Tab-separated table of N, CA, C and O in Angstrom:
chain	number	residue	atom	x	y	z
A	1281	GLN	N	34.279	-17.302	-20.694
A	1281	GLN	CA	33.624	-17.287	-21.901
A	1281	GLN	C	32.146	-17.208	-21.736
A	1281	GLN	O	31.614	-17.415	-20.600
A	1282	VAL	N	31.263	-16.294	-22.433
A	1282	VAL	CA	29.941	-16.090	-22.294
A	1282	VAL	C	29.202	-16.162	-23.575
A	1282	VAL	O	29.705	-15.966	-24.775
A	1283	GLN	N	27.971	-16.576	-23.371
A	1283	GLN	CA	27.092	-16.630	-24.506
A	1283	GLN	C	26.019	-15.817	-24.401
A	1283	GLN	O	25.424	-15.509	-23.403
A	1284	LEU	N	25.578	-15.188	-25.517
A	1284	LEU	CA	24.575	-13.976	-25.503
A	1284	LEU	C	23.491	-14.534	-26.532
A	1284	LEU	O	23.631	-14.788	-27.629
A	1285	VAL	N	22.303	-13.955	-25.936
A	1285	VAL	CA	21.029	-14.221	-26.736
A	1285	VAL	C	20.146	-12.977	-26.481
A	1285	VAL	O	19.568	-12.678	-25.572
A	1286	GLU	N	19.898	-12.504	-27.797
A	1286	GLU	CA	18.908	-11.340	-27.560
A	1286	GLU	C	17.542	-11.822	-27.867
A	1286	GLU	O	17.188	-12.763	-28.542
A	1287	SER	N	16.621	-10.847	-27.578
A	1287	SER	CA	15.212	-11.191	-27.577
A	1287	SER	C	14.531	-9.799	-27.337
A	1287	SER	O	14.960	-8.856	-27.030
A	1288	GLY	N	13.221	-9.744	-27.874
A	1288	GLY	CA	12.426	-8.634	-27.757
A	1288	GLY	C	12.108	-7.775	-28.999
A	1288	GLY	O	11.459	-6.800	-29.012
A	1289	GLY	N	12.696	-8.017	-30.121
A	1289	GLY	CA	12.480	-7.410	-31.366
A	1289	GLY	C	11.155	-7.607	-31.873
A	1289	GLY	O	10.347	-8.377	-31.251
A	1290	GLY	N	10.814	-6.772	-32.944
A	1290	GLY	CA	9.523	-7.000	-33.521
A	1290	GLY	C	9.214	-5.688	-34.316
A	1290	GLY	O	9.813	-4.953	-34.845
A	1291	LEU	N	7.824	-5.677	-34.664
A	1291	LEU	CA	7.245	-4.569	-35.533
A	1291	LEU	C	6.471	-3.534	-34.629
A	1291	LEU	O	5.703	-3.957	-33.965
A	1292	VAL	N	7.056	-2.413	-34.761
A	1292	VAL	CA	6.145	-1.386	-33.938
A	1292	VAL	C	6.028	-0.158	-34.836
A	1292	VAL	O	6.855	0.203	-35.765
A	1293	GLN	N	5.057	0.694	-34.747
A	1293	GLN	CA	4.725	1.967	-35.398
A	1293	GLN	C	5.797	3.092	-34.936
A	1293	GLN	O	6.294	2.979	-33.740
A	1294	ALA	N	6.160	4.097	-35.796
A	1294	ALA	CA	6.749	5.128	-35.409
A	1294	ALA	C	6.319	5.940	-34.257
A	1294	ALA	O	5.017	6.053	-34.020
A	1295	GLY	N	7.208	6.116	-33.244
A	1295	GLY	CA	6.667	6.792	-31.972
A	1295	GLY	C	6.596	5.718	-30.895
A	1295	GLY	O	6.382	6.113	-29.660
A	1296	GLY	N	6.510	4.491	-31.247
A	1296	GLY	CA	6.322	3.427	-30.334
A	1296	GLY	C	7.650	2.995	-29.415
A	1296	GLY	O	8.803	3.727	-29.850
A	1297	SER	N	7.527	1.999	-28.788
A	1297	SER	CA	8.665	1.451	-27.903
A	1297	SER	C	8.846	0.070	-28.020
A	1297	SER	O	7.926	-0.604	-28.266
A	1298	LEU	N	10.039	-0.417	-27.773
A	1298	LEU	CA	10.420	-1.779	-27.667
A	1298	LEU	C	11.506	-1.828	-26.686
A	1298	LEU	O	12.125	-0.970	-26.414
A	1299	ARG	N	11.427	-3.154	-26.152
A	1299	ARG	CA	12.491	-3.454	-25.025
A	1299	ARG	C	13.270	-4.583	-25.549
A	1299	ARG	O	12.642	-5.775	-25.471
A	1300	LEU	N	14.486	-4.375	-25.718
A	1300	LEU	CA	15.333	-5.471	-26.141
A	1300	LEU	C	16.059	-5.924	-24.857
A	1300	LEU	O	16.578	-5.260	-24.063
A	1301	SER	N	16.328	-7.384	-24.873
A	1301	SER	CA	16.988	-8.110	-23.652
A	1301	SER	C	18.341	-8.645	-24.421
A	1301	SER	O	18.164	-9.395	-25.491
A	1302	CYS	N	19.261	-8.899	-23.583
A	1302	CYS	CA	20.535	-9.626	-23.889
A	1302	CYS	C	20.800	-10.558	-22.597
A	1302	CYS	O	21.050	-9.807	-21.676
A	1303	ALA	N	20.560	-11.774	-22.801
A	1303	ALA	CA	20.638	-12.564	-21.719
A	1303	ALA	C	22.044	-13.269	-21.965
A	1303	ALA	O	22.259	-13.883	-23.040
A	1304	ALA	N	22.860	-13.333	-20.875
A	1304	ALA	CA	24.122	-14.047	-20.851
A	1304	ALA	C	24.131	-15.266	-20.011
A	1304	ALA	O	23.668	-15.314	-18.909
A	1305	SER	N	24.868	-16.089	-20.610
A	1305	SER	CA	25.204	-17.399	-19.751
A	1305	SER	C	26.762	-17.369	-19.441
A	1305	SER	O	27.456	-16.819	-20.265
A	1306	GLY	N	27.113	-18.138	-18.500
A	1306	GLY	CA	28.557	-18.039	-18.051
A	1306	GLY	C	28.497	-17.324	-16.672
A	1306	GLY	O	27.707	-16.714	-16.241
A	1307	ARG	N	29.842	-17.382	-16.224
A	1307	ARG	CA	30.190	-16.844	-14.772
A	1307	ARG	C	30.709	-15.295	-15.087
A	1307	ARG	O	31.208	-15.000	-16.113
A	1308	ALA	N	30.675	-14.642	-13.964
A	1308	ALA	CA	31.285	-13.353	-13.933
A	1308	ALA	C	30.869	-12.436	-14.956
A	1308	ALA	O	31.578	-11.666	-15.468
A	1309	PHE	N	29.569	-12.398	-15.163
A	1309	PHE	CA	28.943	-11.475	-16.123
A	1309	PHE	C	29.368	-9.893	-15.788
A	1309	PHE	O	29.524	-9.156	-16.664
A	1310	SER	N	29.414	-9.649	-14.721
A	1310	SER	CA	29.805	-8.210	-14.229
A	1310	SER	C	31.137	-7.927	-14.723
A	1310	SER	O	31.360	-6.518	-14.766
A	1311	SER	N	32.077	-8.714	-15.070
A	1311	SER	CA	33.280	-8.304	-15.629
A	1311	SER	C	33.355	-8.087	-17.146
A	1311	SER	O	34.261	-7.687	-17.804
A	1312	TYR	N	32.093	-8.303	-17.701
A	1312	TYR	CA	31.885	-7.957	-19.097
A	1312	TYR	C	31.197	-6.650	-19.381
A	1312	TYR	O	30.059	-6.539	-18.849
A	1313	ALA	N	31.852	-5.895	-20.226
A	1313	ALA	CA	31.117	-4.719	-20.780
A	1313	ALA	C	30.191	-5.227	-21.952
A	1313	ALA	O	30.630	-6.126	-22.534
A	1314	VAL	N	29.118	-4.623	-22.062
A	1314	VAL	CA	28.253	-5.083	-23.233
A	1314	VAL	C	28.073	-3.720	-24.221
A	1314	VAL	O	27.890	-2.623	-23.625
A	1315	GLY	N	28.096	-3.989	-25.358
A	1315	GLY	CA	27.694	-2.932	-26.410
A	1315	GLY	C	26.413	-3.500	-27.312
A	1315	GLY	O	26.358	-4.634	-27.376
A	1316	TRP	N	25.967	-2.542	-27.673
A	1316	TRP	CA	24.614	-2.848	-28.776
A	1316	TRP	C	25.059	-2.318	-30.100
A	1316	TRP	O	25.454	-1.184	-29.991
A	1317	PHE	N	24.779	-3.051	-31.015
A	1317	PHE	CA	25.190	-2.477	-32.389
A	1317	PHE	C	23.856	-2.812	-33.275
A	1317	PHE	O	23.143	-3.795	-32.835
A	1318	ARG	N	23.707	-2.224	-34.315
A	1318	ARG	CA	22.727	-2.392	-35.202
A	1318	ARG	C	23.114	-2.481	-36.823
A	1318	ARG	O	24.037	-1.813	-37.080
A	1319	GLN	N	22.518	-3.311	-37.700
A	1319	GLN	CA	22.780	-3.327	-39.018
A	1319	GLN	C	21.469	-3.124	-39.738
A	1319	GLN	O	20.545	-4.230	-39.621
A	1320	ALA	N	21.398	-2.128	-40.454
A	1320	ALA	CA	20.212	-1.944	-41.448
A	1320	ALA	C	20.419	-2.498	-42.765
A	1320	ALA	O	21.736	-2.803	-43.184
A	1321	PRO	N	19.607	-2.967	-43.624
A	1321	PRO	CA	19.916	-3.534	-44.979
A	1321	PRO	C	20.725	-2.731	-45.707
A	1321	PRO	O	20.475	-1.471	-45.720
A	1322	GLU	N	21.722	-3.426	-46.302
A	1322	GLU	CA	22.757	-2.745	-47.233
A	1322	GLU	C	23.433	-1.645	-46.612
A	1322	GLU	O	23.990	-0.850	-47.146
A	1323	LYS	N	23.686	-1.706	-45.213
A	1323	LYS	CA	24.488	-0.763	-44.489
A	1323	LYS	C	25.484	-1.421	-43.539
A	1323	LYS	O	25.057	-2.784	-43.258
A	1324	GLU	N	26.489	-0.957	-43.277
A	1324	GLU	CA	27.457	-1.454	-42.215
A	1324	GLU	C	26.839	-1.492	-40.926
A	1324	GLU	O	26.029	-0.517	-40.392
A	1325	ARG	N	27.356	-2.355	-40.055
A	1325	ARG	CA	26.878	-2.547	-38.673
A	1325	ARG	C	27.286	-1.193	-37.922
A	1325	ARG	O	28.703	-0.930	-38.203
A	1326	GLU	N	26.626	-0.615	-37.148
A	1326	GLU	CA	27.002	0.692	-36.354
A	1326	GLU	C	26.787	0.525	-34.899
A	1326	GLU	O	25.756	-0.178	-34.352
A	1327	PHE	N	27.474	1.192	-34.204
A	1327	PHE	CA	27.341	1.380	-32.648
A	1327	PHE	C	26.223	2.078	-32.302
A	1327	PHE	O	25.625	2.994	-32.802
A	1328	VAL	N	25.301	1.462	-31.218
A	1328	VAL	CA	24.121	2.096	-30.706
A	1328	VAL	C	24.408	2.497	-29.264
A	1328	VAL	O	24.161	3.742	-29.014
A	1329	ALA	N	24.901	1.565	-28.519
A	1329	ALA	CA	25.078	2.038	-27.077
A	1329	ALA	C	26.149	1.020	-26.169
A	1329	ALA	O	26.300	0.038	-26.732
A	1330	ARG	N	26.593	1.520	-25.112
A	1330	ARG	CA	27.514	0.461	-24.397
A	1330	ARG	C	27.125	0.836	-22.930
A	1330	ARG	O	26.864	1.774	-22.459
A	1331	ILE	N	27.548	-0.148	-22.139
A	1331	ILE	CA	27.338	-0.131	-20.665
A	1331	ILE	C	28.640	-0.820	-20.266
A	1331	ILE	O	29.052	-2.025	-20.575
A	1332	SER	N	29.066	-0.278	-19.010
A	1332	SER	CA	30.205	-0.969	-18.406
A	1332	SER	C	29.607	-2.280	-17.475
A	1332	SER	O	28.429	-2.420	-17.337
A	1333	GLY	N	30.740	-3.046	-17.099
A	1333	GLY	CA	30.326	-4.239	-16.217
A	1333	GLY	C	29.542	-3.941	-15.222
A	1333	GLY	O	28.598	-4.786	-14.727
A	1334	SER	N	29.690	-2.808	-14.394
A	1334	SER	CA	29.068	-2.767	-13.212
A	1334	SER	C	27.699	-2.058	-13.393
A	1334	SER	O	26.851	-1.795	-12.640
A	1335	GLY	N	27.397	-1.591	-14.687
A	1335	GLY	CA	26.426	-0.750	-15.058
A	1335	GLY	C	26.312	0.757	-14.754
A	1335	GLY	O	25.347	1.605	-14.937
A	1336	GLY	N	27.581	1.098	-14.165
A	1336	GLY	CA	27.503	2.665	-13.705
A	1336	GLY	C	27.944	3.658	-14.760
A	1336	GLY	O	27.919	4.717	-14.572
A	1337	SER	N	28.391	3.132	-15.966
A	1337	SER	CA	28.664	3.983	-17.061
A	1337	SER	C	28.040	3.626	-18.337
A	1337	SER	O	28.124	2.313	-18.709
A	1338	THR	N	27.420	4.379	-18.927
A	1338	THR	CA	26.717	3.971	-20.203
A	1338	THR	C	27.076	5.450	-21.347
A	1338	THR	O	27.447	6.517	-20.928
A	1339	PHE	N	27.145	4.980	-22.425
A	1339	PHE	CA	27.259	5.913	-23.670
A	1339	PHE	C	26.575	5.485	-24.745
A	1339	PHE	O	26.281	4.302	-25.102
A	1340	TYR	N	26.023	6.685	-25.540
A	1340	TYR	CA	25.154	6.400	-26.474
A	1340	TYR	C	25.504	7.012	-27.838
A	1340	TYR	O	26.074	8.193	-27.841
A	1341	ALA	N	25.143	6.446	-28.951
A	1341	ALA	CA	25.285	7.191	-30.286
A	1341	ALA	C	24.580	8.290	-30.318
A	1341	ALA	O	23.386	8.382	-29.668
A	1342	ASP	N	24.955	9.437	-31.013
A	1342	ASP	CA	24.057	10.682	-30.940
A	1342	ASP	C	22.676	10.145	-31.743
A	1342	ASP	O	21.755	11.046	-31.243
A	1343	SER	N	22.457	9.279	-32.579
A	1343	SER	CA	21.306	9.014	-33.277
A	1343	SER	C	20.236	8.505	-32.235
A	1343	SER	O	19.038	8.493	-32.596
A	1344	VAL	N	20.750	7.885	-31.118
A	1344	VAL	CA	19.715	7.386	-30.357
A	1344	VAL	C	19.668	8.100	-28.894
A	1344	VAL	O	18.928	7.773	-27.927
A	1345	LYS	N	20.572	8.977	-28.772
A	1345	LYS	CA	20.658	9.723	-27.370
A	1345	LYS	C	19.318	10.446	-27.082
A	1345	LYS	O	18.670	11.182	-27.804
A	1346	GLY	N	18.913	10.161	-25.779
A	1346	GLY	CA	17.714	10.831	-25.274
A	1346	GLY	C	16.505	9.993	-25.735
A	1346	GLY	O	15.362	10.161	-25.265
A	1347	ARG	N	16.478	8.864	-26.396
A	1347	ARG	CA	15.588	7.853	-26.761
A	1347	ARG	C	15.706	6.586	-26.202
A	1347	ARG	O	14.732	5.835	-26.066
A	1348	PHE	N	17.063	6.110	-26.296
A	1348	PHE	CA	17.248	4.692	-25.832
A	1348	PHE	C	17.866	4.738	-24.446
A	1348	PHE	O	18.689	5.717	-24.106
A	1349	THR	N	17.603	3.711	-23.740
A	1349	THR	CA	18.106	3.610	-22.466
A	1349	THR	C	18.701	2.290	-22.134
A	1349	THR	O	18.109	1.406	-22.404
A	1350	LEU	N	19.911	2.234	-21.630
A	1350	LEU	CA	20.651	0.980	-21.497
A	1350	LEU	C	20.957	0.628	-19.931
A	1350	LEU	O	21.382	1.558	-19.170
A	1351	SER	N	20.467	-0.449	-19.566
A	1351	SER	CA	20.672	-0.951	-18.158
A	1351	SER	C	20.950	-2.273	-18.009
A	1351	SER	O	20.961	-3.093	-18.940
A	1352	ARG	N	21.392	-2.769	-16.890
A	1352	ARG	CA	21.758	-4.075	-16.651
A	1352	ARG	C	21.352	-4.670	-15.357
A	1352	ARG	O	21.541	-3.835	-14.389
A	1353	ASP	N	21.225	-5.819	-15.218
A	1353	ASP	CA	21.032	-6.858	-13.922
A	1353	ASP	C	21.764	-7.595	-13.864
A	1353	ASP	O	21.642	-8.751	-14.435
A	1354	ASN	N	23.026	-7.481	-13.173
A	1354	ASN	CA	24.033	-8.606	-13.168
A	1354	ASN	C	23.692	-9.910	-12.346
A	1354	ASN	O	24.155	-10.960	-12.543
A	1355	ALA	N	22.582	-9.654	-11.468
A	1355	ALA	CA	22.130	-10.779	-10.570
A	1355	ALA	C	21.445	-11.772	-11.473
A	1355	ALA	O	21.352	-12.948	-11.334
A	1356	LYS	N	20.793	-11.176	-12.680
A	1356	LYS	CA	19.908	-11.918	-13.727
A	1356	LYS	C	20.811	-12.182	-14.921
A	1356	LYS	O	20.109	-12.610	-15.897
A	1357	ASN	N	22.167	-11.669	-15.010
A	1357	ASN	CA	22.800	-11.943	-16.183
A	1357	ASN	C	22.293	-11.318	-17.462
A	1357	ASN	O	22.205	-11.901	-18.492
A	1358	THR	N	21.638	-10.035	-17.256
A	1358	THR	CA	20.709	-9.568	-18.430
A	1358	THR	C	21.066	-8.031	-18.657
A	1358	THR	O	21.237	-7.279	-17.654
A	1359	VAL	N	21.051	-7.657	-19.780
A	1359	VAL	CA	21.336	-6.221	-20.210
A	1359	VAL	C	19.894	-5.919	-20.967
A	1359	VAL	O	19.429	-6.625	-21.873
A	1360	ILE	N	19.324	-4.702	-20.591
A	1360	ILE	CA	18.029	-4.222	-21.341
A	1360	ILE	C	18.309	-2.956	-21.977
A	1360	ILE	O	19.096	-1.944	-21.512
A	1361	LEU	N	17.925	-2.860	-23.226
A	1361	LEU	CA	17.982	-1.752	-24.080
A	1361	LEU	C	16.566	-1.356	-24.389
A	1361	LEU	O	15.763	-1.913	-25.026
A	1362	GLN	N	16.174	-0.349	-23.584
A	1362	GLN	CA	14.818	0.343	-23.690
A	1362	GLN	C	14.852	1.213	-24.793
A	1362	GLN	O	15.601	2.209	-24.772
A	1363	MET	N	13.997	1.126	-25.869
A	1363	MET	CA	14.032	1.927	-26.984
A	1363	MET	C	12.634	2.642	-27.096
A	1363	MET	O	11.495	2.209	-27.238
A	1364	ASP	N	12.554	3.963	-26.997
A	1364	ASP	CA	11.451	4.795	-27.007
A	1364	ASP	C	11.346	5.845	-28.283
A	1364	ASP	O	12.574	6.036	-28.783
A	1365	SER	N	10.274	6.299	-28.629
A	1365	SER	CA	10.104	7.430	-29.637
A	1365	SER	C	10.844	6.796	-30.915
A	1365	SER	O	11.673	7.388	-31.485
A	1366	LEU	N	10.623	5.555	-31.171
A	1366	LEU	CA	11.303	4.864	-32.421
A	1366	LEU	C	10.927	5.583	-33.702
A	1366	LEU	O	9.880	6.090	-33.751
A	1367	LYS	N	11.922	5.525	-34.606
A	1367	LYS	CA	11.845	6.122	-35.903
A	1367	LYS	C	11.939	4.920	-36.879
A	1367	LYS	O	12.635	4.015	-36.672
A	1368	PRO	N	11.495	5.134	-38.087
A	1368	PRO	CA	11.646	4.274	-39.122
A	1368	PRO	C	13.141	4.001	-39.371
A	1368	PRO	O	13.481	2.796	-39.866
A	1369	GLU	N	14.097	4.949	-39.267
A	1369	GLU	CA	15.327	4.748	-39.526
A	1369	GLU	C	15.993	3.911	-38.396
A	1369	GLU	O	17.310	3.616	-38.496
A	1370	ASP	N	15.356	3.573	-37.423
A	1370	ASP	CA	15.888	2.735	-36.194
A	1370	ASP	C	15.704	1.215	-36.680
A	1370	ASP	O	16.234	0.197	-36.011
A	1371	THR	N	15.071	0.888	-38.059
A	1371	THR	CA	14.961	-0.444	-38.343
A	1371	THR	C	16.295	-0.935	-38.799
A	1371	THR	O	17.071	-0.603	-39.450
A	1372	ALA	N	16.535	-2.113	-38.072
A	1372	ALA	CA	17.762	-2.885	-38.303
A	1372	ALA	C	17.662	-4.264	-37.528
A	1372	ALA	O	16.710	-4.427	-36.605
A	1373	VAL	N	18.715	-4.819	-37.741
A	1373	VAL	CA	19.080	-6.067	-36.650
A	1373	VAL	C	19.834	-5.580	-35.788
A	1373	VAL	O	20.876	-4.976	-35.914
A	1374	TYR	N	19.369	-5.859	-34.490
A	1374	TYR	CA	20.043	-5.485	-33.384
A	1374	TYR	C	20.938	-6.554	-32.567
A	1374	TYR	O	20.167	-7.671	-32.305
A	1375	TYR	N	22.184	-6.233	-32.441
A	1375	TYR	CA	23.122	-7.360	-31.708
A	1375	TYR	C	23.501	-6.698	-30.363
A	1375	TYR	O	23.850	-5.573	-30.314
A	1376	CYS	N	23.572	-7.633	-29.532
A	1376	CYS	CA	24.375	-7.246	-28.310
A	1376	CYS	C	25.805	-7.885	-28.284
A	1376	CYS	O	25.844	-9.130	-28.897
A	1377	ALA	N	26.789	-7.430	-27.595
A	1377	ALA	CA	28.064	-7.963	-27.746
A	1377	ALA	C	28.771	-7.790	-26.475
A	1377	ALA	O	28.482	-6.741	-25.753
A	1378	GLY	N	29.795	-8.744	-26.101
A	1378	GLY	CA	30.336	-8.715	-24.646
A	1378	GLY	C	31.887	-8.748	-24.800
A	1378	GLY	O	32.404	-9.223	-25.635
A	1379	ARG	N	32.478	-8.151	-23.913
A	1379	ARG	CA	34.018	-8.172	-23.820
A	1379	ARG	C	34.222	-8.029	-22.429
A	1379	ARG	O	33.610	-7.238	-21.540
A	1380	GLN	N	35.404	-8.656	-21.987
A	1380	GLN	CA	35.904	-8.423	-20.741
A	1380	GLN	C	36.560	-7.180	-20.563
A	1380	GLN	O	37.368	-6.789	-21.501
A	1381	GLY	N	36.633	-6.237	-19.477
A	1381	GLY	CA	37.338	-5.106	-19.528
A	1381	GLY	C	36.424	-3.906	-19.735
A	1381	GLY	O	35.066	-3.928	-19.572
A	1382	VAL	N	36.896	-2.802	-20.352
A	1382	VAL	CA	36.376	-1.499	-20.492
A	1382	VAL	C	35.395	-1.529	-21.612
A	1382	VAL	O	35.727	-2.187	-22.618
A	1383	ALA	N	34.438	-1.181	-21.706
A	1383	ALA	CA	33.414	-0.903	-22.682
A	1383	ALA	C	33.864	-0.132	-23.836
A	1383	ALA	O	34.684	0.787	-23.710
A	1384	SER	N	33.568	-0.445	-25.172
A	1384	SER	CA	34.041	0.280	-26.267
A	1384	SER	C	32.964	0.421	-27.240
A	1384	SER	O	31.857	-0.233	-27.224
A	1385	SER	N	33.066	1.492	-28.177
A	1385	SER	CA	31.999	1.743	-29.178
A	1385	SER	C	32.621	1.012	-30.524
A	1385	SER	O	31.773	1.225	-31.501
A	1386	HIS	N	33.478	0.383	-30.417
A	1386	HIS	CA	34.279	-0.256	-31.716
A	1386	HIS	C	33.909	-1.692	-31.543
A	1386	HIS	O	34.305	-2.429	-30.797
A	1387	GLN	N	33.183	-2.240	-32.588
A	1387	GLN	CA	32.701	-3.725	-32.642
A	1387	GLN	C	33.984	-4.639	-32.732
A	1387	GLN	O	33.842	-5.713	-32.221
A	1388	ASN	N	35.039	-4.305	-33.307
A	1388	ASN	CA	36.223	-5.043	-33.294
A	1388	ASN	C	36.815	-5.471	-31.933
A	1388	ASN	O	37.507	-6.472	-31.686
A	1389	PHE	N	36.445	-4.809	-30.869
A	1389	PHE	CA	36.858	-5.058	-29.636
A	1389	PHE	C	36.220	-6.022	-28.866
A	1389	PHE	O	36.433	-6.517	-27.661
A	1390	TYR	N	35.103	-6.510	-29.372
A	1390	TYR	CA	33.964	-7.477	-28.782
A	1390	TYR	C	34.440	-8.795	-29.299
A	1390	TYR	O	34.318	-9.031	-30.457
A	1391	ASN	N	34.377	-9.624	-28.224
A	1391	ASN	CA	34.618	-11.001	-28.441
A	1391	ASN	C	33.537	-11.977	-28.601
A	1391	ASN	O	33.525	-12.938	-29.316
A	1392	TYR	N	32.337	-11.633	-28.121
A	1392	TYR	CA	31.278	-12.513	-27.913
A	1392	TYR	C	30.005	-11.731	-28.466
A	1392	TYR	O	29.649	-10.614	-28.196
A	1393	TRP	N	29.208	-12.389	-29.468
A	1393	TRP	CA	28.068	-11.733	-30.155
A	1393	TRP	C	26.750	-12.597	-30.106
A	1393	TRP	O	26.858	-13.953	-30.018
A	1394	GLY	N	25.678	-12.035	-29.818
A	1394	GLY	CA	24.460	-12.729	-30.006
A	1394	GLY	C	24.036	-12.955	-31.501
A	1394	GLY	O	24.740	-12.541	-32.422
A	1395	GLN	N	23.030	-13.611	-31.725
A	1395	GLN	CA	22.618	-13.837	-32.981
A	1395	GLN	C	21.911	-12.840	-33.627
A	1395	GLN	O	21.650	-12.794	-34.882
A	1396	GLY	N	21.367	-11.784	-32.883
A	1396	GLY	CA	20.678	-10.696	-33.380
A	1396	GLY	C	19.126	-10.869	-33.412
A	1396	GLY	O	18.549	-11.868	-33.280
A	1397	THR	N	18.518	-9.643	-33.263
A	1397	THR	CA	17.022	-9.540	-33.238
A	1397	THR	C	16.673	-8.417	-34.233
A	1397	THR	O	16.994	-7.345	-34.008
A	1398	GLN	N	15.517	-8.631	-34.951
A	1398	GLN	CA	14.980	-7.788	-35.854
A	1398	GLN	C	13.888	-6.715	-35.175
A	1398	GLN	O	13.144	-7.116	-34.472
A	1399	VAL	N	14.259	-5.594	-35.448
A	1399	VAL	CA	13.495	-4.423	-34.968
A	1399	VAL	C	13.095	-3.647	-36.350
A	1399	VAL	O	13.777	-3.320	-37.151
A	1400	THR	N	11.614	-3.603	-36.546
A	1400	THR	CA	11.061	-2.984	-37.786
A	1400	THR	C	10.079	-1.893	-37.245
A	1400	THR	O	9.236	-2.161	-36.592
A	1401	VAL	N	10.437	-0.645	-37.565
A	1401	VAL	CA	9.573	0.568	-37.251
A	1401	VAL	C	8.911	0.967	-38.609
A	1401	VAL	O	9.493	1.423	-39.443
A	1402	SER	N	7.685	1.016	-38.447
A	1402	SER	CA	6.856	1.377	-39.745
A	1402	SER	C	6.483	2.797	-39.545
A	1402	SER	O	6.166	3.428	-38.364
A	1403	SER	N	6.320	3.568	-40.814
A	1403	SER	CA	5.897	4.935	-40.762
A	1403	SER	C	4.497	5.142	-40.587
A	1403	SER	O	3.736	4.311	-40.936
């Protein structure tokens, strides 16, 4: 079992950057794939990016490809979502989620979720 805590959200102007962290407690973190999802007001939660347990494989939603970068440090039980060139449409609550095994873009496959961190991008 793993517990996840996100941090790093905040208010930034369009074109700016934010760095979100997902800190995990528990053992064998490298066996957990991690996905990031976001939910804007009055919208459904959507996939943002995912990373394999080893960190060797990443995949991004088309809406963030080229602007967001996902990485992880298993020695520190941390996953980092670097967000650059932010746009107002990136405004949402961002969640990290974990599952043992293969990473997925589908939120229903994730067993463990953080509480979320708010990202607001002003125009």
